[in-house]
PDB file of C-alpha atoms in Angstrom:
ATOM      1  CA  UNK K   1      -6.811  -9.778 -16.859  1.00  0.00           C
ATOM      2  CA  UNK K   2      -4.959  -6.424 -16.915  1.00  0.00           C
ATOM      3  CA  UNK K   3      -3.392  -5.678 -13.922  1.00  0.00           C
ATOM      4  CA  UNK K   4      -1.151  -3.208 -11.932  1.00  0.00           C
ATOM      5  CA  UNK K   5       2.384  -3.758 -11.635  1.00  0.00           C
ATOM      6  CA  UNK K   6       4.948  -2.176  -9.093  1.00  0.00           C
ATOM      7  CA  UNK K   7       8.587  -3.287  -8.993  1.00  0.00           C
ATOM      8  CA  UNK K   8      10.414  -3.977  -7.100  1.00  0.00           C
ATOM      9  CA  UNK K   9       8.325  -5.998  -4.588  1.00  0.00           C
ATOM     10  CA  UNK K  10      10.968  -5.002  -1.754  1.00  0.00           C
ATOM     11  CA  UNK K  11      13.642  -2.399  -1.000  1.00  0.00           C
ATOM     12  CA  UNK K  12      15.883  -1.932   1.273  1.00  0.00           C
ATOM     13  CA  UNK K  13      17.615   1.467   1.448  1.00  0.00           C
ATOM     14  CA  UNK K  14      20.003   3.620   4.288  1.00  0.00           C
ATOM     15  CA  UNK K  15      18.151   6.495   5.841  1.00  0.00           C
ATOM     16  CA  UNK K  16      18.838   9.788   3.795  1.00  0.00           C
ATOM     17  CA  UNK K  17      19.350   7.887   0.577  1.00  0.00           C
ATOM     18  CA  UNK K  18      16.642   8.451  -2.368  1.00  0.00           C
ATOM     19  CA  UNK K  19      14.514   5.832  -3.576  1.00  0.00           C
ATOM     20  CA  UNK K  20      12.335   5.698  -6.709  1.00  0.00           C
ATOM     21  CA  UNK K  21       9.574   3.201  -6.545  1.00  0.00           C
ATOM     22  CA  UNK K  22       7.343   2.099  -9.967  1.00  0.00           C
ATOM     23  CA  UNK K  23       4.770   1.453 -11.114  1.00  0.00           C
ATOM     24  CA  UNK K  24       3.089   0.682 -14.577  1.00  0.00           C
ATOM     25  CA  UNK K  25      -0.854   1.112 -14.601  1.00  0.00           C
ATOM     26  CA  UNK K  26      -3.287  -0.580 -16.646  1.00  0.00           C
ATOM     27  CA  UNK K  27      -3.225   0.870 -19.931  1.00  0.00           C
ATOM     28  CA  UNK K  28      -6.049   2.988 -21.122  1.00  0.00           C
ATOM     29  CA  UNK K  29      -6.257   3.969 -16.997  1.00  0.00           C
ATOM     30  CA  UNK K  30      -6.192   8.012 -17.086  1.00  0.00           C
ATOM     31  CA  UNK K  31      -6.229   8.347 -13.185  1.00  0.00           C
ATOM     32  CA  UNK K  32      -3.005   7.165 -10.976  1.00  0.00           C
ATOM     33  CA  UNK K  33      -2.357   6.986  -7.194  1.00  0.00           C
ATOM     34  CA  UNK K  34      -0.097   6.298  -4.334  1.00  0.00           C
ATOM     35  CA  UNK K  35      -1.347   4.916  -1.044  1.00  0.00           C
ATOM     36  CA  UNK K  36       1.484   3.679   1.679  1.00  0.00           C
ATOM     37  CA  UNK K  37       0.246   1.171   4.949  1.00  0.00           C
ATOM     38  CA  UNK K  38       2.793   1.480   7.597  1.00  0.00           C
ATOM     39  CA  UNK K  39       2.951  -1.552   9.679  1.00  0.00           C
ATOM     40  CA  UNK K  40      -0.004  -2.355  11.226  1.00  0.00           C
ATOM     41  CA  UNK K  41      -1.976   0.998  10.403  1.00  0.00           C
ATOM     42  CA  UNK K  42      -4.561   1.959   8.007  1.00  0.00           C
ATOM     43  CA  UNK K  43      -3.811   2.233   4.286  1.00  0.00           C
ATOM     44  CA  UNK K  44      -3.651   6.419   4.017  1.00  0.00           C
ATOM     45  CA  UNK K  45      -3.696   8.352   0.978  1.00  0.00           C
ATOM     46  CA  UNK K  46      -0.551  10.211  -0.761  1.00  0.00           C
ATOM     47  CA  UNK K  47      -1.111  11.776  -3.976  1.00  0.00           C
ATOM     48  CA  UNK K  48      -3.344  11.445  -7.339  1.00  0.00           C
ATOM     49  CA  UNK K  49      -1.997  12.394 -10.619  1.00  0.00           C
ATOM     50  CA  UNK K  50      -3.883  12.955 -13.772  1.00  0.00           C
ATOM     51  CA  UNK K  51      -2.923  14.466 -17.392  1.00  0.00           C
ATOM     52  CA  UNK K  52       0.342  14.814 -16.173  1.00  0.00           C
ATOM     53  CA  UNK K  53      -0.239  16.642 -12.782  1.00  0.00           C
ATOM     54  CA  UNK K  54      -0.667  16.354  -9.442  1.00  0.00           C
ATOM     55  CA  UNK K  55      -4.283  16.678  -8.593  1.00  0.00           C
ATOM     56  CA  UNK K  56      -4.742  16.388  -5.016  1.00  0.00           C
ATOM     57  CA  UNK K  57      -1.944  15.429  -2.318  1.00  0.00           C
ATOM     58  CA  UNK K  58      -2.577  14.160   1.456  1.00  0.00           C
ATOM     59  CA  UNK K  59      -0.540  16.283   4.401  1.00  0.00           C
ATOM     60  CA  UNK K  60       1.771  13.223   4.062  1.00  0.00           C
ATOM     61  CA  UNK K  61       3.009  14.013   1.249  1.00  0.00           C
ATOM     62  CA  UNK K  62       5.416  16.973   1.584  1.00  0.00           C
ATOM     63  CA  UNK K  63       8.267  18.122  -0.201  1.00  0.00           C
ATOM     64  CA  UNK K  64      10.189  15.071   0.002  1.00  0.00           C
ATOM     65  CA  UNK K  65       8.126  13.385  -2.209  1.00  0.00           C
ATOM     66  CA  UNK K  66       7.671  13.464  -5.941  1.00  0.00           C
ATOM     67  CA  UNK K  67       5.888  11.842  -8.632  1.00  0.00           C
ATOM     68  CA  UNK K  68       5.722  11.742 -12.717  1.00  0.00           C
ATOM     69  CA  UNK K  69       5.123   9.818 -15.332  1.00  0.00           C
ATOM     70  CA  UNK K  70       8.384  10.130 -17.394  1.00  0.00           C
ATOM     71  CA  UNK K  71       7.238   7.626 -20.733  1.00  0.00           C
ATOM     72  CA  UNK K  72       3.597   7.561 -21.426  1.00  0.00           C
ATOM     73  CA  UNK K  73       3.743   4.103 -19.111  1.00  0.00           C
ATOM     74  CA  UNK K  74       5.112   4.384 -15.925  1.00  0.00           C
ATOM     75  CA  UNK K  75       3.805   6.057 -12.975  1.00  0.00           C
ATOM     76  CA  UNK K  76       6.546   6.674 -10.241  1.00  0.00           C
ATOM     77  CA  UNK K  77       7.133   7.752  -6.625  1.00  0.00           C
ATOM     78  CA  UNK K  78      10.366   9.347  -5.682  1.00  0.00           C
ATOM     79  CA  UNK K  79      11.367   9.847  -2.073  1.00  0.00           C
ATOM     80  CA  UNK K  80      14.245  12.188  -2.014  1.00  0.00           C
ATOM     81  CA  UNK K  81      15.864  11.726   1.651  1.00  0.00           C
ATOM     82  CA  UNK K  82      14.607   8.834   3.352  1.00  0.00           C
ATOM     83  CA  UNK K  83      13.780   8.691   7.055  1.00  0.00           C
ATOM     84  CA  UNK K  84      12.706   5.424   8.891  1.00  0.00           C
ATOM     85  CA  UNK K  85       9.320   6.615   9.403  1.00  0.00           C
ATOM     86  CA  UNK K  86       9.008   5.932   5.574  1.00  0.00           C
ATOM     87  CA  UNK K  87       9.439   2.555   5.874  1.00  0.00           C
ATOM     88  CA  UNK K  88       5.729   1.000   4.943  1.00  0.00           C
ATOM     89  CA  UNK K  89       3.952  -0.617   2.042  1.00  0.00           C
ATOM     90  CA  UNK K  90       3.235   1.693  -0.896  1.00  0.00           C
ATOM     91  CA  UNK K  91       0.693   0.853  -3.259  1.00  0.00           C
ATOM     92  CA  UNK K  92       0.066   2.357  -6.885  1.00  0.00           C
ATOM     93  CA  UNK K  93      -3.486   2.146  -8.002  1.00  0.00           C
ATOM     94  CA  UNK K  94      -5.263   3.576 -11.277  1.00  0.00           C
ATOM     95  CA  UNK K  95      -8.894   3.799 -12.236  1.00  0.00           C
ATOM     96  CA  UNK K  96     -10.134   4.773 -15.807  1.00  0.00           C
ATOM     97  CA  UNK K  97     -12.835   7.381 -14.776  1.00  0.00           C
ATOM     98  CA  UNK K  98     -12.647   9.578 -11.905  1.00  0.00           C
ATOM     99  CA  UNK K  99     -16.048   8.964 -10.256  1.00  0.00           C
ATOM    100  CA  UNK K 100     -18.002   5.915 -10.311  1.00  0.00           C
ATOM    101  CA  UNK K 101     -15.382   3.575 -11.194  1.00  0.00           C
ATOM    102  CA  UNK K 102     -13.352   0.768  -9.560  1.00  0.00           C
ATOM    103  CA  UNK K 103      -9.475   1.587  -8.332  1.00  0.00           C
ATOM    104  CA  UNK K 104      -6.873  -1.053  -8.785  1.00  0.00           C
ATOM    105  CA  UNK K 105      -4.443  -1.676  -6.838  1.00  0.00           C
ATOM    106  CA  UNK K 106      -0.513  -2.667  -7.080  1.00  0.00           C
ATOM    107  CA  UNK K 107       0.394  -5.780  -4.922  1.00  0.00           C
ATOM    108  CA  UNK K 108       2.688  -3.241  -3.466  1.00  0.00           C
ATOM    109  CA  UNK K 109       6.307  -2.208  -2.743  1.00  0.00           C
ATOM    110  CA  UNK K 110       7.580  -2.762   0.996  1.00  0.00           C
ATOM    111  CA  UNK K 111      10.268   0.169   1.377  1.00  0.00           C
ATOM    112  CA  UNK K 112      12.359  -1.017   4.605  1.00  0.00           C
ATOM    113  CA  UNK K 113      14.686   2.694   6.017  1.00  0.00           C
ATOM    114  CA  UNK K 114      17.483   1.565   7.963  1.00  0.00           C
TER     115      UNK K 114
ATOM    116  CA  UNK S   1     -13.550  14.631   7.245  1.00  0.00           C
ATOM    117  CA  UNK S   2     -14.517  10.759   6.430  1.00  0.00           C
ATOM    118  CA  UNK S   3     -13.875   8.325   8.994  1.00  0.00           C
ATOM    119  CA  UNK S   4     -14.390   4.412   8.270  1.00  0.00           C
ATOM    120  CA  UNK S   5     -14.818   2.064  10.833  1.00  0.00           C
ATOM    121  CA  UNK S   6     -14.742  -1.834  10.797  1.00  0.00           C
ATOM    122  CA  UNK S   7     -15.961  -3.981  13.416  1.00  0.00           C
ATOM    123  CA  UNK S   8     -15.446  -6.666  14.141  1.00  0.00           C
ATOM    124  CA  UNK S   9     -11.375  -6.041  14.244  1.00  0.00           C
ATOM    125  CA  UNK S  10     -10.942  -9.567  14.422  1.00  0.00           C
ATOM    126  CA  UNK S  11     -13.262 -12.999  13.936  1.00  0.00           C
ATOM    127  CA  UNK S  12     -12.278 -16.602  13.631  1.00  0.00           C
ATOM    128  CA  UNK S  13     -14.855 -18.357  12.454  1.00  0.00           C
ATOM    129  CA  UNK S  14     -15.196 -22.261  11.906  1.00  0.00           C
ATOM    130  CA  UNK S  15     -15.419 -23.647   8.066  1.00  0.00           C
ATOM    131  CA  UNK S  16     -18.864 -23.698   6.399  1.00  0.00           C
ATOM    132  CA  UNK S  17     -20.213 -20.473   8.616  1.00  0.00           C
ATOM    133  CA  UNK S  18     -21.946 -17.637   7.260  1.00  0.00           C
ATOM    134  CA  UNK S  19     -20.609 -14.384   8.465  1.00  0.00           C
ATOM    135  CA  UNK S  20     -20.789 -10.988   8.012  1.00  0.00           C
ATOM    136  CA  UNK S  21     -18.029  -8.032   8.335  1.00  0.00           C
ATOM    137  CA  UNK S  22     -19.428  -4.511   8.816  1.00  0.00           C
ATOM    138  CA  UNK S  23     -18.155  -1.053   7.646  1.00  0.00           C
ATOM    139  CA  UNK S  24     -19.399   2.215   8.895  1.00  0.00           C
ATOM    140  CA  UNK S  25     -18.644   5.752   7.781  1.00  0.00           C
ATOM    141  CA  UNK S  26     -19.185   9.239   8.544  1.00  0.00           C
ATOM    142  CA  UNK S  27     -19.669  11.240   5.430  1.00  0.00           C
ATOM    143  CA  UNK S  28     -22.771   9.692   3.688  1.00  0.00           C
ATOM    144  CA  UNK S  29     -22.342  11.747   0.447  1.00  0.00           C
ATOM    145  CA  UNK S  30     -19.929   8.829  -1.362  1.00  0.00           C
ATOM    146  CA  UNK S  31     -20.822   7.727  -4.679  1.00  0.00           C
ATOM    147  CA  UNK S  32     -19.644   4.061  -4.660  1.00  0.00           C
ATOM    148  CA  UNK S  33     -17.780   2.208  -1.895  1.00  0.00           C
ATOM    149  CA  UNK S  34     -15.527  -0.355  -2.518  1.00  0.00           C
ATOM    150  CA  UNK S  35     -14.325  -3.635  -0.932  1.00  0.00           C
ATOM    151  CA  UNK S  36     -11.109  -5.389  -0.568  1.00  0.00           C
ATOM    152  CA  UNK S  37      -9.202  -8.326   0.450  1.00  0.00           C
ATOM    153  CA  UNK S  38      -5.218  -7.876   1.793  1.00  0.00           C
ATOM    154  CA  UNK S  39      -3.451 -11.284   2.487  1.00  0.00           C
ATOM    155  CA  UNK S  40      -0.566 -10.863   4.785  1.00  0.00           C
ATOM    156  CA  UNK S  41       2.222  -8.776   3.665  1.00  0.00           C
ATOM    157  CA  UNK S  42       0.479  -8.319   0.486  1.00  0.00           C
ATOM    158  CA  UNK S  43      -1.173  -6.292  -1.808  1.00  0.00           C
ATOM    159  CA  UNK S  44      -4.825  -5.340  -1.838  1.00  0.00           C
ATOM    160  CA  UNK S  45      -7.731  -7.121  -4.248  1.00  0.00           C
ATOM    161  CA  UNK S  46     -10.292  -5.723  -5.227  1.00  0.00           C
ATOM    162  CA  UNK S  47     -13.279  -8.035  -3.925  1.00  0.00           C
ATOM    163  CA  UNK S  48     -16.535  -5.513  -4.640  1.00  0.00           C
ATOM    164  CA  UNK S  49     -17.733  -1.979  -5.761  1.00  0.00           C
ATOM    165  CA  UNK S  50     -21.080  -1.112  -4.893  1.00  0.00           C
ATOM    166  CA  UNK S  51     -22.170   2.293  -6.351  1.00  0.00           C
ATOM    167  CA  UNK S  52     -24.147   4.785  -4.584  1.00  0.00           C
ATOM    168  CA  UNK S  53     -27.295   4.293  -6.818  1.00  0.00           C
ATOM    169  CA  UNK S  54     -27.233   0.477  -5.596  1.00  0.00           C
ATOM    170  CA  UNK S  55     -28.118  -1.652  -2.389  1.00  0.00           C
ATOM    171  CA  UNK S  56     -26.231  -4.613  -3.075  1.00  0.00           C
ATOM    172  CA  UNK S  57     -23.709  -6.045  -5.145  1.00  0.00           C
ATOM    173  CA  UNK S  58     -23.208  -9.441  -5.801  1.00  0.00           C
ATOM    174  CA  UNK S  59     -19.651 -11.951  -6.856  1.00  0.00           C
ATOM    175  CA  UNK S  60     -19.574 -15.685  -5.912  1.00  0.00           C
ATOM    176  CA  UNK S  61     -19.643 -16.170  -1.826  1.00  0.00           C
ATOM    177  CA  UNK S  62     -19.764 -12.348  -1.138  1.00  0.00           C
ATOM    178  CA  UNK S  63     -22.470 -10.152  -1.318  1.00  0.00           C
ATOM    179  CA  UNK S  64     -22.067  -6.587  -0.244  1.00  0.00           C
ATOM    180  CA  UNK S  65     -24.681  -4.253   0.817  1.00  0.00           C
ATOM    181  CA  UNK S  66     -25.109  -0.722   1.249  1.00  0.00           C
ATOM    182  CA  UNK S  67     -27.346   2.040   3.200  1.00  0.00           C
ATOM    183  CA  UNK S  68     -26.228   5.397   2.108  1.00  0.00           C
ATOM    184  CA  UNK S  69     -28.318   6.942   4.704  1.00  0.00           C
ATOM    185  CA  UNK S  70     -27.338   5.344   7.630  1.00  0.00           C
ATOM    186  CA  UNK S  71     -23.616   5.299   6.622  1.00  0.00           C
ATOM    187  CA  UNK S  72     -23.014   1.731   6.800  1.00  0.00           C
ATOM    188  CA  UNK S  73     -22.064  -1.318   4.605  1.00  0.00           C
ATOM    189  CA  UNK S  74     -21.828  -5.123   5.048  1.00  0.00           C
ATOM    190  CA  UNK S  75     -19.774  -7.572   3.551  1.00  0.00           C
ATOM    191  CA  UNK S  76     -21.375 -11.309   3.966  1.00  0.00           C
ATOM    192  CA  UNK S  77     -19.164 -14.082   2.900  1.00  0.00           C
ATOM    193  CA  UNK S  78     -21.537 -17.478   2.682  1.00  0.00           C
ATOM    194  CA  UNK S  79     -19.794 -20.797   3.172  1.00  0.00           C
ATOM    195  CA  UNK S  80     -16.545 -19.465   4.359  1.00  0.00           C
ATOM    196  CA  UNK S  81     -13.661 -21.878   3.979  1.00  0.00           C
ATOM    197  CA  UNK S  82      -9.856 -21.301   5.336  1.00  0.00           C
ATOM    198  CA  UNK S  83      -8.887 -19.561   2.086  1.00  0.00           C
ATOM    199  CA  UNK S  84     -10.579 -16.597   2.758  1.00  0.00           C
ATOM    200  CA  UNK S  85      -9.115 -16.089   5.965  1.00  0.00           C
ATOM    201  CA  UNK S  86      -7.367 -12.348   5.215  1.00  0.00           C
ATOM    202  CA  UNK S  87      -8.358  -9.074   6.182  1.00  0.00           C
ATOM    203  CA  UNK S  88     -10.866  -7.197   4.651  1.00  0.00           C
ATOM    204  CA  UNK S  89     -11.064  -3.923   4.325  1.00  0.00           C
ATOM    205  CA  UNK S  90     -13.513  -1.419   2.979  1.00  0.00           C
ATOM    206  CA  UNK S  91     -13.190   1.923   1.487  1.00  0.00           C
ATOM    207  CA  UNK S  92     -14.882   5.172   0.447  1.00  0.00           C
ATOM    208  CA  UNK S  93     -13.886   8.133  -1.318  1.00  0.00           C
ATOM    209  CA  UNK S  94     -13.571  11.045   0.975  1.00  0.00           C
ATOM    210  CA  UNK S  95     -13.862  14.900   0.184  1.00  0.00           C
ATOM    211  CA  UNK S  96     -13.248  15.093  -3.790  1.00  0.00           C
ATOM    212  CA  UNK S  97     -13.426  12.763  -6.086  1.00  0.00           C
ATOM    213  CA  UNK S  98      -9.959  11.331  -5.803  1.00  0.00           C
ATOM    214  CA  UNK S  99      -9.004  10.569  -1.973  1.00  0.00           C
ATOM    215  CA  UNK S 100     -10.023   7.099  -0.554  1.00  0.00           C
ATOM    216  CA  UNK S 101     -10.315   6.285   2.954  1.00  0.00           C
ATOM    217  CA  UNK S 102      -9.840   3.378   4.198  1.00  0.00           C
ATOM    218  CA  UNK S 103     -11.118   1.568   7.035  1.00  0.00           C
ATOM    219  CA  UNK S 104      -8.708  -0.249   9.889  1.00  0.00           C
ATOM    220  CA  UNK S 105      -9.901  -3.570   8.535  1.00  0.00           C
ATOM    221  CA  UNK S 106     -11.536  -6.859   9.886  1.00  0.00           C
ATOM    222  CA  UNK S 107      -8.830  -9.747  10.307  1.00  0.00           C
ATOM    223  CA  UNK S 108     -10.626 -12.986   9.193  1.00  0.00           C
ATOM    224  CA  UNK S 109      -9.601 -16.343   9.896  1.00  0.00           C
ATOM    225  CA  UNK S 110     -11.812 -19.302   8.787  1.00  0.00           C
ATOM    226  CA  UNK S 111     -10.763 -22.526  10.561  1.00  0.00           C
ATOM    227  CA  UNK S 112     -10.761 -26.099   9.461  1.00  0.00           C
TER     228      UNK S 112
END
């Protein structure tokens, strides 16, 4: 069964550093997003991306963040200066269709600021 | 804005009982609304979508329902046994097309 992939499952990085986190979405997906769960809270929205743009953003998602699909395959999240309120799961998710259709998700990256 | 609300936050349940997990939201215009399972420290699976157009949808154990109108959703699980003990969260798209919300989930456990 197709599936969505994020690597790596864990990362560890100092506060201020940049991290990259991937993703590859199932293939004939059009639609790709990032959610992130911080400890104990609700899974929130970041960002959706389709034909090779941005397409809606959450208030989370400021200009430390970044996202692109560099090779046709991978989806990925950049987070240019960490801070150790970004510590949280992030999960990539893509759906084929925009309405009507069902999102899958990543099993998720755990991004650990210290 | 959509807000999504699970009760109850937490149930432990012995094995064999039927139980159900409710979701409420705020914003009744969705057009599908979507149900998942998160084991701990994991990812999320994808357990159900029920579309608008529908009242229930249907896999093994689970049956979800839906009432547009009155904003609310159920998950039943029938039979549970201790492997479904997760959380369970629902979700509904919120605003445009693209944004989910998601709800605070119910933690499940199912003892032996």
């Amino acid at each position: 069964e197709p599936e969505v992939t994020q690597t790596p499952s864990h990362q560890v990085t100092q506060m201020g550093q940049e991290v990259i986190l991937r993703c590859v979405p199932i293939s004939n997906h059009l639609y790709f997003y990032w959610y992130r769960q911080i400890l104990g809270q609700k899974v929130e929205f970041l960002v959706s991306f389709y034909n090779n743009e941005i397409s809606e953003k959450s208030e989370i998602f400021d200009d430390q963040f970044s996202v692109e699909r560099p090779d046709g395959s991978n989806f990925t999240l950049k987070i240019r200066s960490t801070k150790l309120e970004d510590s949280a799961m992030y999960f990539c998710a893509s759906s084929v269709r925009l309405t009507n259709t069902e999102a899958f998700f990543g099993q998720g990256t755990r991004l650990t600021v210290v | 804005k959509q807000e999504v609300t699970q009760i109850p936050a937490a149930l432990s349940v012995p094995e064999g009982e039927n139980l159900v997990l409710n979701c409420s939201f705020t914003d009744s215009a969705i057009y599908n609304l979507q149900w998942f399972r998160q084991d701990p420290g994991k990812g999320l699976t994808s357990l159900l979508l029920i579309q608008s157009s529908q009242r229930e949808q249907t896999s093994g154990r689970l049956n979800a329902s839906l009432d547009k109108s009155s904003g609310r959703s159920t998950l039943y699980i029938a039979a549970s046994q201790p492997g479904d003990s997760a959380t369970y969260l629902c979700a509904v798209p919120s605003g445009g097309y693209q944004k989910v919300t998601f709800g605070t989930g119910t933690k499940l456990q199912v003892i032996p």
